[in-house]
Short mmCIF file of C-alpha atoms and ligand atoms in Angstrom, two decimals:
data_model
loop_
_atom_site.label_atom_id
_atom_site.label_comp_id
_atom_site.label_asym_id
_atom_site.label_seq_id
_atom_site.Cartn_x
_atom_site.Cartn_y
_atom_site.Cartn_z
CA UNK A 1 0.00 0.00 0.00
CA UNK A 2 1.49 3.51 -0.57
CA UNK A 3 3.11 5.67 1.63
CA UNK A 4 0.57 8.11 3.35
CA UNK A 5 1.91 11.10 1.43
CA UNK A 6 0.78 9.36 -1.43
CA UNK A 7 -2.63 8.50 -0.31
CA UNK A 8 -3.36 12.05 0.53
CA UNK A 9 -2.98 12.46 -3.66
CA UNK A 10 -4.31 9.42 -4.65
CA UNK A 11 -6.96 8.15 -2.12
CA UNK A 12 -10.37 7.73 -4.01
CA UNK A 13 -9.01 8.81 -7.10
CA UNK A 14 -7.80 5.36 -8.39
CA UNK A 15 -10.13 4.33 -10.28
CA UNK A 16 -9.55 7.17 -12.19
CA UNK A 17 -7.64 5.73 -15.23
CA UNK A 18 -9.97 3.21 -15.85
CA UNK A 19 -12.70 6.24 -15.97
CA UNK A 20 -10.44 8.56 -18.35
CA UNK A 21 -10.71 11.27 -15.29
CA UNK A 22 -8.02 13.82 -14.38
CA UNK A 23 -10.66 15.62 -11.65
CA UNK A 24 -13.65 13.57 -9.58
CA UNK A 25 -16.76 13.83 -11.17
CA UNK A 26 -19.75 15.95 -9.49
CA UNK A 27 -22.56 13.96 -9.60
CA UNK A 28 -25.47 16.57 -8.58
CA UNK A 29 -28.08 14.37 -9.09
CA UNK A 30 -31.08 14.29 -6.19
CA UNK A 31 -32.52 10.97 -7.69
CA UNK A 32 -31.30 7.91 -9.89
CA UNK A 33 -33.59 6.64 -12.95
CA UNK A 34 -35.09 2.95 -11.90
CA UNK A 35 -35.72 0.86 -14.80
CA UNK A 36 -35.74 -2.00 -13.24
CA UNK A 37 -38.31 -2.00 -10.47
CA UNK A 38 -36.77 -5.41 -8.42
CA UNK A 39 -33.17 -3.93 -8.81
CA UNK A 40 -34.23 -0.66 -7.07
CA UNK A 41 -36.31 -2.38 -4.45
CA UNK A 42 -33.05 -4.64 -3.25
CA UNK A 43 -31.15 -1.56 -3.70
CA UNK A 44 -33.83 0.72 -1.93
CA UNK A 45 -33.13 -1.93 0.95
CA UNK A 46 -29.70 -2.26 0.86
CA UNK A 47 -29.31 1.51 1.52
CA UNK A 48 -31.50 1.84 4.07
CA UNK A 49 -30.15 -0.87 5.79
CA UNK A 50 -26.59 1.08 5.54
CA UNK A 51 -25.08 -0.49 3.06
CA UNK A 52 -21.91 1.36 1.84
CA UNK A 53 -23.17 1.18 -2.38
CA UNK A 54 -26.02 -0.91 -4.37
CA UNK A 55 -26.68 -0.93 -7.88
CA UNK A 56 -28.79 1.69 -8.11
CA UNK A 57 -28.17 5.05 -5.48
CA UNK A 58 -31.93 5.60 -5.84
CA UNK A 59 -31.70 8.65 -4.04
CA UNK A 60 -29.31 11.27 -2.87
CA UNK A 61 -30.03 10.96 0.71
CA UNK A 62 -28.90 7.09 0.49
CA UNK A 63 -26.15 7.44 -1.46
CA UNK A 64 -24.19 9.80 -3.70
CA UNK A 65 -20.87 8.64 -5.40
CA UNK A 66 -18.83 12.02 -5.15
CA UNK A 67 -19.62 11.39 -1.34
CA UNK A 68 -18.34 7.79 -1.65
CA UNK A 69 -15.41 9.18 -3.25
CA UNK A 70 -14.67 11.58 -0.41
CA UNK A 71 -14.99 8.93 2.52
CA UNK A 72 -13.46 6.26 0.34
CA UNK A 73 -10.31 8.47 0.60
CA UNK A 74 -10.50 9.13 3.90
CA UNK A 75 -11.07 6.12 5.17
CA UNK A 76 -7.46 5.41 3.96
CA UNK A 77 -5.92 8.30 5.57
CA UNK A 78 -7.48 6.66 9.15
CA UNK A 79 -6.31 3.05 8.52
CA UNK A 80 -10.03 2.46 8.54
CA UNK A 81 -12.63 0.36 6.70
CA UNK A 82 -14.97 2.70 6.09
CA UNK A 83 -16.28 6.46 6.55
CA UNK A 84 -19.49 8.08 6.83
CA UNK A 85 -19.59 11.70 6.10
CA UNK A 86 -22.01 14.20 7.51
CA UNK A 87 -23.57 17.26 6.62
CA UNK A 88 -21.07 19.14 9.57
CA UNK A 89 -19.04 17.76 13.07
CA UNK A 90 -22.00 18.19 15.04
CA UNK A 91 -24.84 15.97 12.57
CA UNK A 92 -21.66 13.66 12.68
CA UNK A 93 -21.63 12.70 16.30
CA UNK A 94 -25.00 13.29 16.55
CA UNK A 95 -25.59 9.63 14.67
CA UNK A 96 -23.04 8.32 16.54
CA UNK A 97 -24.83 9.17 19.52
CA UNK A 98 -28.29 7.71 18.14
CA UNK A 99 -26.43 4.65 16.46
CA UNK A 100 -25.38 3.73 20.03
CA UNK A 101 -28.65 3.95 21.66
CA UNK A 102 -29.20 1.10 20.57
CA UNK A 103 -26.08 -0.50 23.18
CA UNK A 104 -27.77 1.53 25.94
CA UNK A 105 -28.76 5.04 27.53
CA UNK A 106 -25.34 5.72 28.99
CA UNK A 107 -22.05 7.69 27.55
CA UNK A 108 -18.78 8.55 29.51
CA UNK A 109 -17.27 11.38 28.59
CA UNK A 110 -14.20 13.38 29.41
CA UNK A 111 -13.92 16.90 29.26
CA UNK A 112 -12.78 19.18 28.18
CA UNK A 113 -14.68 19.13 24.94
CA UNK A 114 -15.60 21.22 21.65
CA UNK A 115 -18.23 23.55 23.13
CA UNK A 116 -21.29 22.49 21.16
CA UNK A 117 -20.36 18.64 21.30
CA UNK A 118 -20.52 19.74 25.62
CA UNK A 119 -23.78 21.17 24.79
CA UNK A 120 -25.16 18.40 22.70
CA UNK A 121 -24.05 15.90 25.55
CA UNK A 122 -24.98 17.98 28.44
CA UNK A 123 -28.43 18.88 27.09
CA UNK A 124 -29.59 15.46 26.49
CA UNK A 125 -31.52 16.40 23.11
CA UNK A 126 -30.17 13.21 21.48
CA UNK A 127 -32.10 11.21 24.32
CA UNK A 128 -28.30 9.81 25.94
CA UNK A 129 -27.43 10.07 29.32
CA UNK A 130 -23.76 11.70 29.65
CA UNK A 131 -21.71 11.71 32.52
CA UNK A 132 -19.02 13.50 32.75
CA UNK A 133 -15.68 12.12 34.17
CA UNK A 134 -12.11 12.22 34.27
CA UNK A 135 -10.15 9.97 31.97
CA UNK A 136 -8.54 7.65 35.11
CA UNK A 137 -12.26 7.19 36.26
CA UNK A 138 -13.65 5.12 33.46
CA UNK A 139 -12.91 1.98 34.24
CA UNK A 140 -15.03 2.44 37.86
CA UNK A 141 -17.99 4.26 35.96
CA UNK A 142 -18.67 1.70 33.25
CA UNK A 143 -22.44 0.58 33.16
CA UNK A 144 -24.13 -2.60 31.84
CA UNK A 145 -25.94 0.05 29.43
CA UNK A 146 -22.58 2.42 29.06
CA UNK A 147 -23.02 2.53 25.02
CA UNK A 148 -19.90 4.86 24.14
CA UNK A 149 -16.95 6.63 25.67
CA UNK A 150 -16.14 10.25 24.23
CA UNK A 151 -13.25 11.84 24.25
CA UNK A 152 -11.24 14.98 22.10
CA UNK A 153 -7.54 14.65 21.86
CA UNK A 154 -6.19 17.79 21.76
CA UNK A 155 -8.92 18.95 23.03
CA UNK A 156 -10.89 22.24 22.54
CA UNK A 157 -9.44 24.81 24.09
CA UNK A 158 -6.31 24.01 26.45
CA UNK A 159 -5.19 21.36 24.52
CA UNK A 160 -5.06 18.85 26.70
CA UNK A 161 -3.91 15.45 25.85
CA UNK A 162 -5.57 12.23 26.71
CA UNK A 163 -3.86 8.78 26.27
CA UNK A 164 -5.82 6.78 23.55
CA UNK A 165 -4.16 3.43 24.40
CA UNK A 166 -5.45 3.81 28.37
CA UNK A 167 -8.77 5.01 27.83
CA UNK A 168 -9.66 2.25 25.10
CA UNK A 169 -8.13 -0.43 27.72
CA UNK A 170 -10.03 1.22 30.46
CA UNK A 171 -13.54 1.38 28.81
CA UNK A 172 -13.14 -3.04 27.57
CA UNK A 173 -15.93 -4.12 25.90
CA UNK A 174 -17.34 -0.39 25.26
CA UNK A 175 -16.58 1.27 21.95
CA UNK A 176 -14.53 4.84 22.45
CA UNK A 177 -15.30 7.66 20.17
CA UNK A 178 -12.02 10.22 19.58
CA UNK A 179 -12.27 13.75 18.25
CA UNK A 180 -9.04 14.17 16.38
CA UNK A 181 -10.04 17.42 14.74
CA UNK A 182 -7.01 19.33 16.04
CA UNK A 183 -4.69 16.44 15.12
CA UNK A 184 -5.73 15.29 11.85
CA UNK A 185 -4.80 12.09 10.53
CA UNK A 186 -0.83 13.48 9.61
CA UNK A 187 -0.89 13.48 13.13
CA UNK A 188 -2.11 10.68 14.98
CA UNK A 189 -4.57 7.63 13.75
CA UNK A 190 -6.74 6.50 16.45
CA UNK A 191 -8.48 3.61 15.05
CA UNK A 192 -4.51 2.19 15.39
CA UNK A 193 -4.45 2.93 18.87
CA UNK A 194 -8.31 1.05 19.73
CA UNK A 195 -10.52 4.34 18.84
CA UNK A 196 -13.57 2.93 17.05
CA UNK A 197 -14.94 5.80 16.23
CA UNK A 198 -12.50 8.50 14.90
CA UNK A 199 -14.57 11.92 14.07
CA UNK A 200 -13.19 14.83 12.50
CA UNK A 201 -14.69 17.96 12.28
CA UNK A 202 -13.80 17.92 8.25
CA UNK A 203 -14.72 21.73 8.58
CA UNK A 204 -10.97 22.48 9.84
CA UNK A 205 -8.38 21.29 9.00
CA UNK A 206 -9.46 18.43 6.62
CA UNK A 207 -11.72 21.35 4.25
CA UNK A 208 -8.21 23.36 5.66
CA UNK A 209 -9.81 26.60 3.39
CA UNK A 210 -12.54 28.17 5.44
CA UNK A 211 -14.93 27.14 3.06
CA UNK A 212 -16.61 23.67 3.22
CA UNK A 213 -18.77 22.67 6.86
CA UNK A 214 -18.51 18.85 7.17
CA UNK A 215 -18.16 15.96 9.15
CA UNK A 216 -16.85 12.25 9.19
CA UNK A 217 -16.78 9.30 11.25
CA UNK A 218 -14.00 6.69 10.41
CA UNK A 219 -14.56 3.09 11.73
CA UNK A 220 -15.21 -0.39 10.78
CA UNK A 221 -17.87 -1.63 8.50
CA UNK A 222 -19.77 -2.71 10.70
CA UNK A 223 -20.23 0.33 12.83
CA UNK A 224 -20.81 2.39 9.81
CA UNK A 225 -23.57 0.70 8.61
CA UNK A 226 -26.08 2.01 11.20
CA UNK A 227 -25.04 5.54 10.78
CA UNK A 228 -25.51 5.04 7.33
CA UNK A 229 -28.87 4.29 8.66
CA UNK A 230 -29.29 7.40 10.72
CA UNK A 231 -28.06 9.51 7.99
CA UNK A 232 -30.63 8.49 5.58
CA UNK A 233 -33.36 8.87 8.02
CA UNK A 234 -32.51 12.06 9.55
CA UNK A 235 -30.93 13.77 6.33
CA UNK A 236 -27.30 15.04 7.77
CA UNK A 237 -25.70 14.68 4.51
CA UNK A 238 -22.75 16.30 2.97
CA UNK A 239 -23.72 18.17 -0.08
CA UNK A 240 -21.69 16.33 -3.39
CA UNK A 241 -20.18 20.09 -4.00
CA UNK A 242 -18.56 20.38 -0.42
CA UNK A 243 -17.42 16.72 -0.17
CA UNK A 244 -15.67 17.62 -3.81
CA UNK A 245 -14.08 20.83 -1.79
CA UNK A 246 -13.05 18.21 0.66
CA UNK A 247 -11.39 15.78 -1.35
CA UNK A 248 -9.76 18.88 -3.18
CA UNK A 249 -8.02 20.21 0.44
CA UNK A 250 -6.92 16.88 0.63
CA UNK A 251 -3.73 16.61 -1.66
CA UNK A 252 -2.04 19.20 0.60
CA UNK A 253 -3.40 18.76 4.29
CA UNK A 254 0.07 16.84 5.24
CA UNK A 255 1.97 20.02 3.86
CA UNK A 256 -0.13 22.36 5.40
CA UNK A 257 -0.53 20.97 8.50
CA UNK A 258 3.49 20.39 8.40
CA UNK A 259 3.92 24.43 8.08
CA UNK A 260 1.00 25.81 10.28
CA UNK A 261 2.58 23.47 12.79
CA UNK A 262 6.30 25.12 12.21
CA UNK A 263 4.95 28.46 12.72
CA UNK A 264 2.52 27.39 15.42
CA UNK A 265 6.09 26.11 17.70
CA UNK A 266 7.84 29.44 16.93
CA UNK A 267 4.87 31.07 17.90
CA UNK A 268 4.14 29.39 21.12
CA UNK A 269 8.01 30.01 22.20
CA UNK A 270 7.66 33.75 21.48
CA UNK A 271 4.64 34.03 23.57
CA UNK A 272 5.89 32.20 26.40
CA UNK A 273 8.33 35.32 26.75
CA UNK A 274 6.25 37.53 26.36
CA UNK A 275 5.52 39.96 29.20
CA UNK A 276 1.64 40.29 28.28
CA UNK A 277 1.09 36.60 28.09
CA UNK A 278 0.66 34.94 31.37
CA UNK A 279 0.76 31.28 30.23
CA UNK A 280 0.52 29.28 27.49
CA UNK A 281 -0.91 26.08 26.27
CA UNK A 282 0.88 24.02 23.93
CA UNK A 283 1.84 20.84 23.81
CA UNK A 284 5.00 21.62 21.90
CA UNK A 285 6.00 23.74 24.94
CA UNK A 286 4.73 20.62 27.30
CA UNK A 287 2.44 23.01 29.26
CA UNK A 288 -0.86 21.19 28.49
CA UNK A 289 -1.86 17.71 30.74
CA UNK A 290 0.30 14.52 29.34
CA UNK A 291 2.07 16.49 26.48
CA UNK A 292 4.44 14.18 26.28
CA UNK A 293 1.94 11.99 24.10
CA UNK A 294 2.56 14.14 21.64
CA UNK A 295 5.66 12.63 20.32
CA UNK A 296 4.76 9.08 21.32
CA UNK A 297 1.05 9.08 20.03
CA UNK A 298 1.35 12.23 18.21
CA UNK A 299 3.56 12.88 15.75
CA UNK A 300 4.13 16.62 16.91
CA UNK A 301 2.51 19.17 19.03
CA UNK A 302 -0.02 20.22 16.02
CA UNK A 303 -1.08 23.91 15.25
CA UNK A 304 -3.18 25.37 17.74
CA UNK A 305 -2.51 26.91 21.12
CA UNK A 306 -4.16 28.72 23.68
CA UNK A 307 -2.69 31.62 25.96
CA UNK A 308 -3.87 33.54 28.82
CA UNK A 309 -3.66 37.36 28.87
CA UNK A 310 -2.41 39.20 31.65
CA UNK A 311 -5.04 41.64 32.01
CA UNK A 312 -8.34 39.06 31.28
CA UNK A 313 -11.03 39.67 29.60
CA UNK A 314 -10.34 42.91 28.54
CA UNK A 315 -6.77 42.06 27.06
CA UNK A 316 -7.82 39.70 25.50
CA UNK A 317 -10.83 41.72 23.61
CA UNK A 318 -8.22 44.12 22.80
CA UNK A 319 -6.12 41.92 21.10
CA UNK A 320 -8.90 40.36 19.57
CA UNK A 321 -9.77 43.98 18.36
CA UNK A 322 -6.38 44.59 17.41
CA UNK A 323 -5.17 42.03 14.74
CA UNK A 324 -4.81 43.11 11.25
CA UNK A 325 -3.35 40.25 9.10
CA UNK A 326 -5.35 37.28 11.62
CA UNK A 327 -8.79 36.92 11.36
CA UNK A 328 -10.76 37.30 14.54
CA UNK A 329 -12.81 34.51 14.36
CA UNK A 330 -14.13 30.96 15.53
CA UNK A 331 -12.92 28.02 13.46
CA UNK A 332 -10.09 26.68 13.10
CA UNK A 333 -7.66 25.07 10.93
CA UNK A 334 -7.51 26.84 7.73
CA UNK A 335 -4.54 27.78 6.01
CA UNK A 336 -5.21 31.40 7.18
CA UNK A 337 -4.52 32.21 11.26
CA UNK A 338 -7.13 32.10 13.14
CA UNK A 339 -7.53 33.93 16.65
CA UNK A 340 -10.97 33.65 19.06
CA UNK A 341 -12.10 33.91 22.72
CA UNK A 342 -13.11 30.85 23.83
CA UNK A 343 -15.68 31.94 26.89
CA UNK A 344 -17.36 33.74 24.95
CA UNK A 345 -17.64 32.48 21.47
CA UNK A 346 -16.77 28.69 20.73
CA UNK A 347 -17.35 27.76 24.88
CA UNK A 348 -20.38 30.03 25.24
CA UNK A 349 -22.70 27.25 25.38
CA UNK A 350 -20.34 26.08 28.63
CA UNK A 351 -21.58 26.86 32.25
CA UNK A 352 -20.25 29.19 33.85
CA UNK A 353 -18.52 26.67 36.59
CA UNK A 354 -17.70 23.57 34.21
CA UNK A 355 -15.85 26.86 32.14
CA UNK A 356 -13.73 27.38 35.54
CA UNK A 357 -12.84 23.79 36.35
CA UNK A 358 -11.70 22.90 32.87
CA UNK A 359 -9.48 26.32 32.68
CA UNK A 360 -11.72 28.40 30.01
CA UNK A 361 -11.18 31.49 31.56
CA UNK A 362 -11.52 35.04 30.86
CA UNK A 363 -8.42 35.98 29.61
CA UNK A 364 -7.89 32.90 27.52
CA UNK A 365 -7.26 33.34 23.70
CA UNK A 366 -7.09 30.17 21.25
CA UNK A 367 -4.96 30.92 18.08
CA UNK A 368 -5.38 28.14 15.10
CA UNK A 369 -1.65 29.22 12.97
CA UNK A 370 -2.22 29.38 9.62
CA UNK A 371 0.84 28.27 6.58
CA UNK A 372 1.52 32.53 6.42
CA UNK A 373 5.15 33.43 6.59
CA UNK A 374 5.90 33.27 10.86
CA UNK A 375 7.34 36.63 10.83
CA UNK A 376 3.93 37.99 9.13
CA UNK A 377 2.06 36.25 12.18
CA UNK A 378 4.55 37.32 15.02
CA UNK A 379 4.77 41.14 13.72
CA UNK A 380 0.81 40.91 13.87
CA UNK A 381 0.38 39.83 17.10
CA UNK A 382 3.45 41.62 19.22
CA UNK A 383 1.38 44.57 17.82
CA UNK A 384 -1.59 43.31 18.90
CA UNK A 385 0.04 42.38 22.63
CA UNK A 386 1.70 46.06 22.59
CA UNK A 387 -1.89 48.02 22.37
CA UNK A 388 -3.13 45.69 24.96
CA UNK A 389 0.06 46.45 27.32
CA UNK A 390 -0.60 50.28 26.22
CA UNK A 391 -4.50 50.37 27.07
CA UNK A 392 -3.43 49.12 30.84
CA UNK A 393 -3.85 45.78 30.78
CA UNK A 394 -0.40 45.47 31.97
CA UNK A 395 0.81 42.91 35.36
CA UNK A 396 0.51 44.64 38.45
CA UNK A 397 4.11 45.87 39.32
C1 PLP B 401 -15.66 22.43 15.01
C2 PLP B 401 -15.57 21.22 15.85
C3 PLP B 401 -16.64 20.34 15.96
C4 PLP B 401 -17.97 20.61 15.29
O1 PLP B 401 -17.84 20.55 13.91
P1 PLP B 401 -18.78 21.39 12.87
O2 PLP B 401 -18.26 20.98 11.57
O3 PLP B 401 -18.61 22.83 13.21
O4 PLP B 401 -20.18 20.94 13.15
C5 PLP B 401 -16.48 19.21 16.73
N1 PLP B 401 -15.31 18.95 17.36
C6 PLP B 401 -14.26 19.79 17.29
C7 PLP B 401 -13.02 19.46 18.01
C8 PLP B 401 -14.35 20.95 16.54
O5 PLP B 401 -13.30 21.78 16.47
#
């Protein structure tokens, strides 16, 4: 099999000889002519059952074949069977979540988390049961009807690290979900590690150009066949023209991650010094829980970071108000930089005291570095940190 380098070119493109192709084909279609009534009806049922293809797609919300295309090639980036792509993150682990309810009511999950996965967990609207615990508790919270373990490695915003290999031996029987978003697959690869579920938030990095929302969940066959299921029923589907965008970022995600992640450790270092910044989180800088996984089931710190202002809230806001060539905004992972205020954008949706106990404080700013020239960034922000020094924000003496 070919080196992953290569994959990232070629994955779901080789059967493009055979189909005298240079570019996938967009196939736009909402339904699929059925001349054959019996061949539609097995196919009809093949679909719904979650079947990854039949002989006739029948309809666009059980199957399209540029969306095939797209998970076929991912997939193969995960060491995976198969993928299931969604219509964003969220509608992602939203079927996992109703796949599983089938296992039982119950879900572990450790914090901290993407904001609106929190939410979606913490609200109960998917009908699951979450409980919230700390990785080294699984193994003494396990229920007959636990269904699913969660967790987000980094995770969303301090980038703390949780050990995949102990958490999948802790949970036994019970499948564990991963959110690699911030790693990507040039990073780390889960599903090697036990992760049954690997979801990326194919928005970020994977999409990597601000301009497709998607979502995938990488696992076996067998798992992906009932949120094949969900996904026809409840109509989270990836549009054929954004999973195209997808497959298109794909090509270069190992040499973009590769460079936002070069900047993002000469970043992280300057900031560190820097008299405005009272802390950073990186795992490059091993100031974030277990960094060292990083180079043991990481292959390097990855390209976002989080650092606290001296001067809280309203540092932060100024530097947030202050950036010229970053964009002040949520998201992350695009090959432009990225900078946002966690408690009160992406961690809104976060009480007020889970917020406080998982370090999402007021003066806390994530940065997702871009593949700009590092000098570009750093002159940006040191300009940003000096107006935020000048407006008074500075340490008490
Ligand atoms: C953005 C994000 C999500 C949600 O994905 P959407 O595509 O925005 O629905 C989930 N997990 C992580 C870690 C994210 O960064």
């Amino acid at each position: 099999m070919n080196r992953f380098e290569t994959a990232l070119v070629h994955a779901g493109r080789d059967d493009f000889r055979e189909a005298g192709v240079h570019a996938p084909p967009i196939d736009l279609s909402t339904t699929y002519p059925v001349a054959d009534l019996d061949q539609g009806t097995a196919s009809f049922d093949a679909l719904v059952a979650g079947q990854a293809s039949a002989a006739n797609p029948i309809y666009a919300r059980l199957h399209n074949p540029t969306v095939a295309r797209t998970e076929s090639a991912l997939a193969r980036l995960e060491g995976t069977e198969a993928c299931v792509a969604f219509g964003s993150g969220m509608a992602a682990l939203t079927a996992v979540l109703m796949a599983r309810r089938a296992h039982g009511g119950h879900v572990l999950v450790v914090r901290p988390l993407y904001g609106t996965s929190d939410h979606l967990l913490a609200s109960g609207l998917c009908g699951i049961e979450a409980e919230f615990v700390d990785a080294d508790e699984i193994a003494a919270r396990l229920r007959p009807d636990t269904a699913l373990v969660i967790i987000e490695t980094p995770a969303n915003p301090t980038l703390d690290l949780v050990d995949i290999r102990a958490v999948v031996a802790a949970a036994g029987a019970v499948p564990v979900l991963v959110d690699s978003t911030f790693a990507t697959p040039v990073l780390q690869n889960p599903a090697a590690l036990g992760a049954r579920y690997v979801l990326h938030s194919a928005t970020k990095f994977l999409g990597g150009h601000g301009d497709v929302i998607a979502g995938v969940v990488c696992c076996e066959e067998p798992l992906a066949q009932p949120l094949r299921t969900v996904r026809a029923a409840t109509g989270g589907l990836l549009h054929p023209l954004a999973a195209y965008l997808l497959h298109r970022g794909l090509p270069t995600l190992a040499l973009r991650v590769e460079r936002a992640q070069a900047n993002a450790r000469e970043i992280a270092a300057r900031l560190a010094a820097h008299p405005q910044v009272a802390r950073v989180f990186y795992p490059g800088l091993g100031t974030v829980r277990n960094a060292a996984l990083a180079e043991t089931q990481m292959r390097g710190p990855g390209a976002l970071m989080a650092f606290e202002m001296v001067g809280g809230h309203r540092a932060a806001a100024m530097v947030m108000r202050s950036v010229a060539l970053m964009t002040p905004a949520v998201s992350l992972g695009s090959v432009d930089t990225l900078i946002q205020h966690p408690s009160g954008l992406t961690h809104r949706v976060v009480s007020a005291a889970d917020k406080t106990a998982n370090g999402i404080t007021e003066g806390l700013l994530r940065l997702s570095v871009g593949i700009e020239h590092v000098e570009d960034l750093w002159a940006d922000l040191a300009q940003a940190l000096d107006r935020a020094a000048a407006d008074g924000c500075q340490k008490a003496a």
